[in-house]
Short mmCIF file of N, CA, C and O and ligand atoms in Angstrom, two decimals:
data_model
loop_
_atom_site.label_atom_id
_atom_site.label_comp_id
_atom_site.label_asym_id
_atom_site.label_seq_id
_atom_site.Cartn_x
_atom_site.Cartn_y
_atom_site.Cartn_z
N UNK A 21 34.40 -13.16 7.49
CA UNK A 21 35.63 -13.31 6.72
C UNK A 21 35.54 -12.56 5.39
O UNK A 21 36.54 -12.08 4.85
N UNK A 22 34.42 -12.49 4.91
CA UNK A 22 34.31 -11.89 3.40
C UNK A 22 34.48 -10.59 3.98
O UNK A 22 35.43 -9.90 3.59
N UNK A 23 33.43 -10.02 5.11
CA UNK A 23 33.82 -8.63 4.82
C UNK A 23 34.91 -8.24 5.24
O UNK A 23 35.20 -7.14 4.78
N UNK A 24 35.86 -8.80 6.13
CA UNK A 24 37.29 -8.30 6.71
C UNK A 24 38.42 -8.47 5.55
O UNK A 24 39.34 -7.69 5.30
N UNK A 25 38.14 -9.57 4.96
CA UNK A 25 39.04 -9.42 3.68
C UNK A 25 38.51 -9.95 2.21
O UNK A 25 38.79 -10.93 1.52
N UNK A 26 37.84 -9.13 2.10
CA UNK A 26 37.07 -9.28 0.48
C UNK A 26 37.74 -9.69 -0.57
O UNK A 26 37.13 -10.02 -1.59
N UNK A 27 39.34 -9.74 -0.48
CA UNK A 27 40.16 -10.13 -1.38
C UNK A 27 40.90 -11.66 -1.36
O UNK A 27 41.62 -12.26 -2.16
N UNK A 28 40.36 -11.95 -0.03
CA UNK A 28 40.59 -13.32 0.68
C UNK A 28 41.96 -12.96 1.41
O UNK A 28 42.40 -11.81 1.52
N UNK A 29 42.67 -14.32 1.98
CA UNK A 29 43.88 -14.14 2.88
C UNK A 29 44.89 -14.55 2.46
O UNK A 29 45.06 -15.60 1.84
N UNK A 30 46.00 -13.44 2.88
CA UNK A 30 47.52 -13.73 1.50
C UNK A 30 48.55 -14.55 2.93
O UNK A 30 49.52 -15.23 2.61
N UNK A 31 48.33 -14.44 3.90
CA UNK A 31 48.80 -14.67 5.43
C UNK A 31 48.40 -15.00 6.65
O UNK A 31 48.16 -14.09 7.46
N UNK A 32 48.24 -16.37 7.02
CA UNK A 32 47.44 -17.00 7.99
C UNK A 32 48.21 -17.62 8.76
O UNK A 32 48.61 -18.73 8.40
N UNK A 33 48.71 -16.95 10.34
CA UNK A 33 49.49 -17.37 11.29
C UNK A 33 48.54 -18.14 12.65
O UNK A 33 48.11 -17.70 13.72
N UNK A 34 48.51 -19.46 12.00
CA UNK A 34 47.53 -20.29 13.17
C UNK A 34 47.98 -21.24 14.06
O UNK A 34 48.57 -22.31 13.95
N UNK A 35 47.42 -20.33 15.28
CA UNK A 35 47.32 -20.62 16.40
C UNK A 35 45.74 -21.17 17.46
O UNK A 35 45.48 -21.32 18.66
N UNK A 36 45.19 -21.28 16.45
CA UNK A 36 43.64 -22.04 16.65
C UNK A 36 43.50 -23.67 16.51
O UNK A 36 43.72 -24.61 17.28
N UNK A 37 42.97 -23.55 15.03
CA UNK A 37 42.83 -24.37 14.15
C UNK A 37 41.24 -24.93 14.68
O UNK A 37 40.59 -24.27 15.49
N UNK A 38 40.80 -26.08 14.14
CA UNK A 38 39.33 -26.22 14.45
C UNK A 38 38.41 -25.08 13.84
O UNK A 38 39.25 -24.41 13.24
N UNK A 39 37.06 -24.37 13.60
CA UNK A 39 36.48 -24.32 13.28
C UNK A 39 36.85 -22.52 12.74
O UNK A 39 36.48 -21.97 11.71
N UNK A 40 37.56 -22.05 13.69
CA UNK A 40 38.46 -20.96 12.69
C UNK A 40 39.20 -21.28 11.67
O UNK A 40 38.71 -20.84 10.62
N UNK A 41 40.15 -21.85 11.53
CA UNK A 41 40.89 -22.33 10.87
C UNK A 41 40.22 -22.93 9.71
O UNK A 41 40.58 -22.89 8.53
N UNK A 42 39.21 -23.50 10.19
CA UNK A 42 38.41 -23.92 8.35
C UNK A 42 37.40 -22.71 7.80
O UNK A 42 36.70 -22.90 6.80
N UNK A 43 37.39 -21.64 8.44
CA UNK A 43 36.26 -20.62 8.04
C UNK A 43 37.80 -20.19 7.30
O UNK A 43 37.89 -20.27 6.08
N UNK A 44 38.74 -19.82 7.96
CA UNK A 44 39.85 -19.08 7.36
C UNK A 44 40.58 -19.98 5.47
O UNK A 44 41.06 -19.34 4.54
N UNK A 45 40.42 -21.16 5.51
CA UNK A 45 40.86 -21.54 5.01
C UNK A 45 39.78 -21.85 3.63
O UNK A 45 40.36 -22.19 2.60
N UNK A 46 38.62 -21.77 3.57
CA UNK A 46 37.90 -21.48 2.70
C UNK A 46 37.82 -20.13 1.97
O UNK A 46 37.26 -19.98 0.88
N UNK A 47 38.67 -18.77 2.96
CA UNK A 47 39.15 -17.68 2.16
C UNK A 47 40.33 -17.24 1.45
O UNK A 47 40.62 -16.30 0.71
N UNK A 48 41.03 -18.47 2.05
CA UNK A 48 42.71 -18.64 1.23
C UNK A 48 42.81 -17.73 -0.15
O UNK A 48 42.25 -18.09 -1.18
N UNK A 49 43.60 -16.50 -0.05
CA UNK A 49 43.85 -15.97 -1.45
C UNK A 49 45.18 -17.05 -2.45
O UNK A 49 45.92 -17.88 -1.91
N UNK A 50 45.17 -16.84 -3.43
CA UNK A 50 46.09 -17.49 -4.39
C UNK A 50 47.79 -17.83 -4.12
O UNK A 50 48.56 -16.92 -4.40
N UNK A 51 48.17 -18.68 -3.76
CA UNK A 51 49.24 -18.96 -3.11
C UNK A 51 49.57 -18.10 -1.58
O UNK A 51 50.61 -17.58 -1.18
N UNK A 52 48.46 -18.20 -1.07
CA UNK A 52 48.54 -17.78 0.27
C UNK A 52 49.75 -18.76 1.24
O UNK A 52 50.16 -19.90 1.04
N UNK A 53 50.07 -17.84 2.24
CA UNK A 53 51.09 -19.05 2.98
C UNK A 53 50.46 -19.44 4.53
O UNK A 53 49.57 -18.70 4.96
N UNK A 54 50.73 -20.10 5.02
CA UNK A 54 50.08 -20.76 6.33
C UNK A 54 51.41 -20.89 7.46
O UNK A 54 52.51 -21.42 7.29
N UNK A 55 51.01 -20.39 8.33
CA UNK A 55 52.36 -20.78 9.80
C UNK A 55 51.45 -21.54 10.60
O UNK A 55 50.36 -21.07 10.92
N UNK A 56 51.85 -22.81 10.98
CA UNK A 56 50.89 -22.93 11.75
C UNK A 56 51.68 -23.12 13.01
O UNK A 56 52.62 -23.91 13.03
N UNK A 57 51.30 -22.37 14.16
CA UNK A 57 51.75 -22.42 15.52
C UNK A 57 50.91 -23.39 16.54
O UNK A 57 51.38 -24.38 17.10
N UNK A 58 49.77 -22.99 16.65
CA UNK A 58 49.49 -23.77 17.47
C UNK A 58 47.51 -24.37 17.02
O UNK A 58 46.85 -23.81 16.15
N UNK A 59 46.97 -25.52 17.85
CA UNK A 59 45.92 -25.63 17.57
C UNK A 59 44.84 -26.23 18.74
O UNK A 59 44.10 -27.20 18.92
N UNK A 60 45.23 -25.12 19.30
CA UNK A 60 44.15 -25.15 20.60
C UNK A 60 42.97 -25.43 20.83
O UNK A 60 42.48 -25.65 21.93
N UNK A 61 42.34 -25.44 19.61
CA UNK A 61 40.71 -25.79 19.76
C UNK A 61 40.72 -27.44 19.76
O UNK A 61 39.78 -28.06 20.24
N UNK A 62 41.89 -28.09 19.19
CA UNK A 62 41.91 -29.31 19.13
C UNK A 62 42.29 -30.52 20.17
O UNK A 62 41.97 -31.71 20.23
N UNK A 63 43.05 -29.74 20.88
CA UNK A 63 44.13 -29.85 21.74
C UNK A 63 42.86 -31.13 23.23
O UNK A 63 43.35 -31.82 24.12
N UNK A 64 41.99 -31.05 23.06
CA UNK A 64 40.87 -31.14 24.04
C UNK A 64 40.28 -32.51 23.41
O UNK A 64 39.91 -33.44 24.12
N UNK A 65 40.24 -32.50 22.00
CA UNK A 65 38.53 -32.96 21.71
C UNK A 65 38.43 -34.58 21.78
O UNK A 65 39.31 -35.44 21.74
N UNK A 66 37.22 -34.65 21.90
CA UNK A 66 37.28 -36.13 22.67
C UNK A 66 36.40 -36.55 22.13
O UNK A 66 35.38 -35.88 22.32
N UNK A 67 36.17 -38.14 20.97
CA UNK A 67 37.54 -38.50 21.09
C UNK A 67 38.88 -37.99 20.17
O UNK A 67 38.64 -37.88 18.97
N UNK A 68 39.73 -37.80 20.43
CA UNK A 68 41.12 -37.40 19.73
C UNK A 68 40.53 -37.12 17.81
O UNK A 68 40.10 -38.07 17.15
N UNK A 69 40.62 -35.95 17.35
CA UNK A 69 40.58 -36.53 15.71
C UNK A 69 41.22 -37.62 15.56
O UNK A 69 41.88 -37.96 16.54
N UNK A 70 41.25 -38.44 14.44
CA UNK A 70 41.81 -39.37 13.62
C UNK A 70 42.50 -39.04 12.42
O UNK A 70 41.89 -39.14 11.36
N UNK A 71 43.57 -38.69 12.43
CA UNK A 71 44.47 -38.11 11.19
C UNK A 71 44.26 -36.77 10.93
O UNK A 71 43.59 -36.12 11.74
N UNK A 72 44.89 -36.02 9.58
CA UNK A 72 44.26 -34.93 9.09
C UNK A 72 43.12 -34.54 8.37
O UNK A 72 42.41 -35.43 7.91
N UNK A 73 42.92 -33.73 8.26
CA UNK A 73 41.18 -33.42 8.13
C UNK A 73 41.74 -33.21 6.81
O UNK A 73 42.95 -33.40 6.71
N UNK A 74 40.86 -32.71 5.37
CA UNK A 74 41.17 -32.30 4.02
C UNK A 74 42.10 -31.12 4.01
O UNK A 74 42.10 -30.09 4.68
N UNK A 75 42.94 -31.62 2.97
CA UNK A 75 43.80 -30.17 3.08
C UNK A 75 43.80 -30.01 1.27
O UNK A 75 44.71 -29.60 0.55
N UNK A 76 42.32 -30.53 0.86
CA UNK A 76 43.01 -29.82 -0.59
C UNK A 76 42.32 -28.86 -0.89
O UNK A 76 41.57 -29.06 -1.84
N UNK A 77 42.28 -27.86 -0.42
CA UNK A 77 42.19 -26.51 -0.29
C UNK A 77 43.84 -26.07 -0.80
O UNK A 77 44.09 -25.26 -1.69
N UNK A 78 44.59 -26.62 -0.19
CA UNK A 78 46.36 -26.38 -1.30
C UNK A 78 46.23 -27.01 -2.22
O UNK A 78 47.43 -27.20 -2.44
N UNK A 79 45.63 -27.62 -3.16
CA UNK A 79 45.73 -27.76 -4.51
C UNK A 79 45.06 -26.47 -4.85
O UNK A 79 45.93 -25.60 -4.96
N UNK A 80 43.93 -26.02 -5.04
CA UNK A 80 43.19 -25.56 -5.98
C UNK A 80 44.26 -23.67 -5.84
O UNK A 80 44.75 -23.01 -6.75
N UNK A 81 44.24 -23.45 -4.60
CA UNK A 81 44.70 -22.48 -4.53
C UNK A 81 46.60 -22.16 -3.90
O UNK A 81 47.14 -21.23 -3.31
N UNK A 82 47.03 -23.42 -4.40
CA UNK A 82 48.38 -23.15 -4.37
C UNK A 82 49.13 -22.74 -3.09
O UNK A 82 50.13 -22.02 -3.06
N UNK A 83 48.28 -23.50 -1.70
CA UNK A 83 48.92 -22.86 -1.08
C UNK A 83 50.20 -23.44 -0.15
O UNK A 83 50.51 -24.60 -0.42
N UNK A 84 50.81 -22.93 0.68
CA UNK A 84 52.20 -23.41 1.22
C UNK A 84 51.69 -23.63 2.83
O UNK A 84 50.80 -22.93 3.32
N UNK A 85 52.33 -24.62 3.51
CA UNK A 85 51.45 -24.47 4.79
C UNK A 85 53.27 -24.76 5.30
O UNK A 85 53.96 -25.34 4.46
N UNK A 86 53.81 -24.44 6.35
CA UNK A 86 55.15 -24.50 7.38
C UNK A 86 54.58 -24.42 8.55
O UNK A 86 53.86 -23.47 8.87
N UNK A 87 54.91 -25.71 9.52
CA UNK A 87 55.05 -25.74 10.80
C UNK A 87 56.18 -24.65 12.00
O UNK A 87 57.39 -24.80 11.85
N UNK A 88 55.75 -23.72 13.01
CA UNK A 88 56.55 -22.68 13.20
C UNK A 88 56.34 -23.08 14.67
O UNK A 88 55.21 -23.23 15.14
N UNK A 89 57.82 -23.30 15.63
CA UNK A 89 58.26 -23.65 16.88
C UNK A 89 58.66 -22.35 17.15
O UNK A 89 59.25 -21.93 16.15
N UNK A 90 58.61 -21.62 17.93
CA UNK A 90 59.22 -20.99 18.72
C UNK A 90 60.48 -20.50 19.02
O UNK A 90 60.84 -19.33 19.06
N UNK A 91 61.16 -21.59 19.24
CA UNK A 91 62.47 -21.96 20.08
C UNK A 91 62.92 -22.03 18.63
O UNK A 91 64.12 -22.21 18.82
N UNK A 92 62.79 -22.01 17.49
CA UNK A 92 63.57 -21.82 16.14
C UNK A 92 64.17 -20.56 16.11
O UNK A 92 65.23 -20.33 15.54
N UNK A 93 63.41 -19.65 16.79
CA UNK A 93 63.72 -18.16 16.37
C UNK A 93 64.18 -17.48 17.91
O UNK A 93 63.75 -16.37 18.18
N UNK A 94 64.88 -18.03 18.69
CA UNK A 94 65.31 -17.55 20.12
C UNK A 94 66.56 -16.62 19.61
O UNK A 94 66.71 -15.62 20.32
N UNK A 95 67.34 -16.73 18.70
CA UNK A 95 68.14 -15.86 18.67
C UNK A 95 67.61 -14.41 18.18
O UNK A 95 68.26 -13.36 18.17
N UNK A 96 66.11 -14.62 17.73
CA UNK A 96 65.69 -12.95 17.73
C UNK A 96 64.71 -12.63 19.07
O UNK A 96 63.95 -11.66 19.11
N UNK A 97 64.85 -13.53 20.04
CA UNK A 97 63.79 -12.78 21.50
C UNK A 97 63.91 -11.40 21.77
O UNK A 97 63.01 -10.60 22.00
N UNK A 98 65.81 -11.13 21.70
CA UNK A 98 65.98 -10.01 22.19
C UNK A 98 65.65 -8.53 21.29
O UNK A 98 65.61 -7.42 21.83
N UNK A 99 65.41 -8.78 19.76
CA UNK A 99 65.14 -7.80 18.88
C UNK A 99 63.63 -7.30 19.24
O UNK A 99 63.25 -6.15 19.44
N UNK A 100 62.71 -8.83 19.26
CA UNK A 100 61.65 -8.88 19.59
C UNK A 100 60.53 -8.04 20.62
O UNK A 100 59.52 -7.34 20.64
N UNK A 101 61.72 -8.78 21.55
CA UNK A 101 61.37 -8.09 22.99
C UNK A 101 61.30 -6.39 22.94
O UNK A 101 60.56 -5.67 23.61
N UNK A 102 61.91 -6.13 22.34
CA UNK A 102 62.40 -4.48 22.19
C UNK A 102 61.58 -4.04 21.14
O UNK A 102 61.28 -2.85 21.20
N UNK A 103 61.06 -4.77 20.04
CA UNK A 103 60.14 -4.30 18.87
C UNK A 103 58.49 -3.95 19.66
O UNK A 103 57.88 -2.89 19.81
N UNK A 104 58.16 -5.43 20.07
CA UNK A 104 56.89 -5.27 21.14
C UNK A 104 57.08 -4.13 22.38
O UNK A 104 56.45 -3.09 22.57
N UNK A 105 57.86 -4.56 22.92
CA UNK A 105 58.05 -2.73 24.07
C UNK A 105 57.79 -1.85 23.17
O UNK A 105 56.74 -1.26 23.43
N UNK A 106 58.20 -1.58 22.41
CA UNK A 106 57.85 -0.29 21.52
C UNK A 106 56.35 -0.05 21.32
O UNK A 106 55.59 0.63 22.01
N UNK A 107 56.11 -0.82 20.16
CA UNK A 107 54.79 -1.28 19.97
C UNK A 107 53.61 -1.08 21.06
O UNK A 107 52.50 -0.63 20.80
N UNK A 108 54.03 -1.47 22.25
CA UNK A 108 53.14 -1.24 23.21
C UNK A 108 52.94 0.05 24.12
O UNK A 108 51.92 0.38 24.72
N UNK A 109 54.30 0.78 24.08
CA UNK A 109 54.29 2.04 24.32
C UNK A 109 53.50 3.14 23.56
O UNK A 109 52.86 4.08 24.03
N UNK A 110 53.72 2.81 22.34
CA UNK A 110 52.91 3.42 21.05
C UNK A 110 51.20 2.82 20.86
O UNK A 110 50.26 3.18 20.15
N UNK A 111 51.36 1.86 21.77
CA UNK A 111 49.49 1.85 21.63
C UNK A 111 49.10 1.29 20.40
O UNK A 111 47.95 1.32 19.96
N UNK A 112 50.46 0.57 19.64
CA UNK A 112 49.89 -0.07 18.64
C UNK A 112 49.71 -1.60 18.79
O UNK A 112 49.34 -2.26 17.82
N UNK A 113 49.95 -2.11 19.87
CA UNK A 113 49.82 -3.50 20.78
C UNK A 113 49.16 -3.43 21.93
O UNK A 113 49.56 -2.97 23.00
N UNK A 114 47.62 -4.14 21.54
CA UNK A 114 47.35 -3.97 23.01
C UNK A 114 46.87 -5.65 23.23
O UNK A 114 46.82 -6.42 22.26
N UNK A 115 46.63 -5.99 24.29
CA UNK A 115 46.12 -7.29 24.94
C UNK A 115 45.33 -7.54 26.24
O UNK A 115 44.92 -6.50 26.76
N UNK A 116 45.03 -8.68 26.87
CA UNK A 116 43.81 -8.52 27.73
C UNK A 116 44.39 -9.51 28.34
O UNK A 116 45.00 -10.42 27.78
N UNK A 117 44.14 -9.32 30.07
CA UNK A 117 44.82 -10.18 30.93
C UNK A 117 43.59 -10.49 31.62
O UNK A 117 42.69 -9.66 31.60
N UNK A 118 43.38 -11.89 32.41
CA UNK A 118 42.64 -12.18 32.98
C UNK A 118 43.63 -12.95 34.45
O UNK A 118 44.31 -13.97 34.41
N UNK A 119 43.45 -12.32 35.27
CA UNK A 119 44.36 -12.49 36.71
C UNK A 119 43.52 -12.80 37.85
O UNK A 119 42.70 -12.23 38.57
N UNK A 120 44.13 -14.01 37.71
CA UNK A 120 43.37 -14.43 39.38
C UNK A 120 44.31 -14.35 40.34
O UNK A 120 45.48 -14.28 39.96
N UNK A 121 44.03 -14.34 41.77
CA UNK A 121 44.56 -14.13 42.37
C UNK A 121 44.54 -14.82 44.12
O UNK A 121 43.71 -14.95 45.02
N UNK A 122 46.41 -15.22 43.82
CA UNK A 122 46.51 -16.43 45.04
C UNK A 122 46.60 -17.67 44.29
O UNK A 122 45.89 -18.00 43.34
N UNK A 123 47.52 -18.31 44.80
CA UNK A 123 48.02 -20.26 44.31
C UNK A 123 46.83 -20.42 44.36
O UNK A 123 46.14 -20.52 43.35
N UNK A 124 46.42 -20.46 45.47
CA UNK A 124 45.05 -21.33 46.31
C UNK A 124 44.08 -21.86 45.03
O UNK A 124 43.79 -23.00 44.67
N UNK A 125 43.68 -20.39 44.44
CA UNK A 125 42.74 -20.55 43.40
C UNK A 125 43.42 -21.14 42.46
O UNK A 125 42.61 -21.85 41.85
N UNK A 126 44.44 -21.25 42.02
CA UNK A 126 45.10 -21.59 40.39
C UNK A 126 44.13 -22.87 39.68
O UNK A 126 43.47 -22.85 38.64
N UNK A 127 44.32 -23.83 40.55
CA UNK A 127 43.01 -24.93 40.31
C UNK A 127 41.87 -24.40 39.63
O UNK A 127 41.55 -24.57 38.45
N UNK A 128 41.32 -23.77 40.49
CA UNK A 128 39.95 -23.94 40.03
C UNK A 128 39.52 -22.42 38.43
O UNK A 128 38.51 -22.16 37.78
N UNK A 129 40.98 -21.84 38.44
CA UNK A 129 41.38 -21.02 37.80
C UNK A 129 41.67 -22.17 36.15
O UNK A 129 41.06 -22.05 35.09
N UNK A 130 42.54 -22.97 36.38
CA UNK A 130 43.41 -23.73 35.19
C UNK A 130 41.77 -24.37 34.71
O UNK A 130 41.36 -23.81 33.70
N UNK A 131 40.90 -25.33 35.24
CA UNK A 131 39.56 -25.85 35.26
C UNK A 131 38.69 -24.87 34.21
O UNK A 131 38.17 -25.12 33.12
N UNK A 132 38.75 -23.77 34.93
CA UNK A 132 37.91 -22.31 33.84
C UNK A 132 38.34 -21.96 32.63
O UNK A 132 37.55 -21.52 31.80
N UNK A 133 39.95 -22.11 32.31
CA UNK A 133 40.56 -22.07 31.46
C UNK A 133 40.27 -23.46 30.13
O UNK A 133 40.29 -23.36 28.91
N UNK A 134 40.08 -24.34 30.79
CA UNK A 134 39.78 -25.33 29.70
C UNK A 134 38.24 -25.25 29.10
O UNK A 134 37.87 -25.69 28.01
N UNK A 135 37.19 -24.38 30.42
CA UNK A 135 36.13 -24.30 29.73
C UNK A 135 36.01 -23.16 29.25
O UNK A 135 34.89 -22.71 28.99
N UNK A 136 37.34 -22.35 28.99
CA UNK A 136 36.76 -21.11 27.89
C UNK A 136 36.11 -19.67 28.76
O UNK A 136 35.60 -18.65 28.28
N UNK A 137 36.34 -20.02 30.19
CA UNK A 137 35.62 -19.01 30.69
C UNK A 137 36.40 -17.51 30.97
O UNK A 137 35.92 -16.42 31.28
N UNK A 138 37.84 -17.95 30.73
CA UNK A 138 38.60 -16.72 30.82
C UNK A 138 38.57 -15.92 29.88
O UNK A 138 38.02 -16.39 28.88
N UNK A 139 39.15 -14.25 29.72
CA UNK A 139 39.28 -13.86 28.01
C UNK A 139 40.54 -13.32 28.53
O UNK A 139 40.76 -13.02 29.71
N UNK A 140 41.56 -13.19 27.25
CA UNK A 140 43.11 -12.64 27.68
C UNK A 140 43.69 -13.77 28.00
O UNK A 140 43.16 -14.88 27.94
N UNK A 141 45.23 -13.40 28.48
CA UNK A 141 46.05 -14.63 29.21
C UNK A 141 45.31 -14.62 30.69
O UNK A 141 44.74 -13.74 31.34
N UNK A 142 45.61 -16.09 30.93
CA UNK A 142 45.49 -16.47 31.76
C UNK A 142 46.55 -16.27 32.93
O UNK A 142 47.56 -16.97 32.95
N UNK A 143 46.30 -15.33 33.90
CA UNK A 143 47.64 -15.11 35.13
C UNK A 143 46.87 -15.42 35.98
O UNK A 143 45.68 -15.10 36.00
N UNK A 144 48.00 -16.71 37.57
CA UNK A 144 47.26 -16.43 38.80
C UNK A 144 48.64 -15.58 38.90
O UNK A 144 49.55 -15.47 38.08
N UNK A 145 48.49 -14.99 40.22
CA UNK A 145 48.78 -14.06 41.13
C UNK A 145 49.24 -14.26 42.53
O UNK A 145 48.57 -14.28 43.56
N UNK A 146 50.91 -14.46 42.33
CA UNK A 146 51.58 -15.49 43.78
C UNK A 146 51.57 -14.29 44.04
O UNK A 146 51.56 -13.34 43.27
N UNK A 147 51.58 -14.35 45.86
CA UNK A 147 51.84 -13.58 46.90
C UNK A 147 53.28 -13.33 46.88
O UNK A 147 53.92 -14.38 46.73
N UNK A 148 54.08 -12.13 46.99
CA UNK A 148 55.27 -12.10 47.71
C UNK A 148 55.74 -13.38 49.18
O UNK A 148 54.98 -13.71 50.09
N UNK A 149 57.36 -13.90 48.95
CA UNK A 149 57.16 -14.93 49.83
C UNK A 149 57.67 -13.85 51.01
O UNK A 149 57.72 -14.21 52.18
N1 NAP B 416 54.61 -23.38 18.11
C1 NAP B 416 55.09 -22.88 19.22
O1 NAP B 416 56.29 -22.70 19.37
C2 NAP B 416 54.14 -22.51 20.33
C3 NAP B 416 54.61 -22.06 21.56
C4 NAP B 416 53.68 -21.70 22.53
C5 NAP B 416 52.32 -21.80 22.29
N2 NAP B 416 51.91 -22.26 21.07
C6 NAP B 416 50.47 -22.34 20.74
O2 NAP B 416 50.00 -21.01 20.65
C7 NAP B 416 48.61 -21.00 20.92
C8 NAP B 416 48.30 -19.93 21.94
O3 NAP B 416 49.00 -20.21 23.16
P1 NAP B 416 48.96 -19.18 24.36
O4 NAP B 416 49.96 -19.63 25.36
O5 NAP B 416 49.02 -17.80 23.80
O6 NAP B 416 47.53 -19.49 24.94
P2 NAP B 416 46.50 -18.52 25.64
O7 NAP B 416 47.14 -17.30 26.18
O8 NAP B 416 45.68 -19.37 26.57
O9 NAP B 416 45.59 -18.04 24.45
C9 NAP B 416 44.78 -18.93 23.81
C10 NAP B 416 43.94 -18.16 22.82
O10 NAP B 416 43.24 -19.10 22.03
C11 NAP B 416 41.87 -18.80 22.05
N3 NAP B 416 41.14 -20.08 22.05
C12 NAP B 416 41.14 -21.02 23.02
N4 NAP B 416 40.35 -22.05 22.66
C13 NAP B 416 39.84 -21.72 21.44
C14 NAP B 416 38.95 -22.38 20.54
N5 NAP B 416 38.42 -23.57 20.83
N6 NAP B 416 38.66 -21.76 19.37
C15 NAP B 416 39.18 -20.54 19.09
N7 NAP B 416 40.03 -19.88 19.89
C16 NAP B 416 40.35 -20.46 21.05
C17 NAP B 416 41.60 -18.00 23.31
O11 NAP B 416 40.54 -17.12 23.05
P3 NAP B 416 39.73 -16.40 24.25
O12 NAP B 416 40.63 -15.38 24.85
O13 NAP B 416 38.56 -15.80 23.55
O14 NAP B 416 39.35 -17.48 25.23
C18 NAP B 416 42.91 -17.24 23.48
O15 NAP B 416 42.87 -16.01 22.78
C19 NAP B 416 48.25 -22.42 21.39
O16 NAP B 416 47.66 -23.11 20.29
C20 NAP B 416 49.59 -23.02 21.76
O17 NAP B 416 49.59 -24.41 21.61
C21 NAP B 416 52.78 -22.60 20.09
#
């Protein structure tokens, strides 16, 4: 984290949370802002946390944290959709798919997925009916 942003972080869109999320948040620059989407590392742990973990890391450094749904912003999918096509044509978006293939497997596919064994999205791969 120090060396990727030596100046700390002015913009933190999280979709982790758990043990990223606190490396990230110990680099918080000065009224940095926070989205938080999602928190997948948590989503599992057993047993359940118990409340929120410390958040005064926003005192010292002023920062703003907003909860961000999705379905808030459906009236821009279609700008979106067309910004990323671009983006990806231009090679300035890239991503990693991990595809299995056949229902059959999806099971033992979704199972691998909770232990982390996939990288990329997760796709199975229906047959034409
Ligand atoms: N707020 C909303 O409207 C909204 C809507 C949809 C989804 N979400 C949230 O968005 C997040 C991503 O969803 P998705 O559908 O894109 O899932 P996804 O395709 O399965 O991607 C999950 C990503 O999280 C990483 N990850 C999984 N467990 C992790 C852990 N314990 N620590 C660090 N990284 C971990 C995975 O890394 P690897 O590739 O290295 O395994 C993968 O890159 C989730 O938190 C989900 O709840 C929010």
């Amino acid at each position: 984290m120090k060396r990727e942003c030596p100046d700390g972080v002015d913009v933190y869109f999280d979709n982790v949370g758990g043990d990223v999320s606190a490396a990230v948040h110990r680099r918080l620059a000065l009224r940095a802002r926070i989205a938080i989407c999602g928190q997948v590392a948590e989503y599992n742990q057993v047993p359940p946390q118990g409340g929120p973990r410390s958040v005064s890391f926003v005192i010292s450094r002023r920062v703003r944290m907003e909860g961000f749904l999705v379905g808030d912003f459906a009236h821009l999918y279609g700008p979106a959709l067309e910004r990323l096509t671009r983006w990806l044509a231009e090679g300035r978006l890239r991503y990693r798919e991990d595809v299995v293939d056949g229902l059959e497997n999806a099971p033992r596919a979704f199972i691998g997925l909770l232990r982390g064994e996939n990288r990329g999205k997760l796709l199975v791969k229906v047959a034409d009916p």
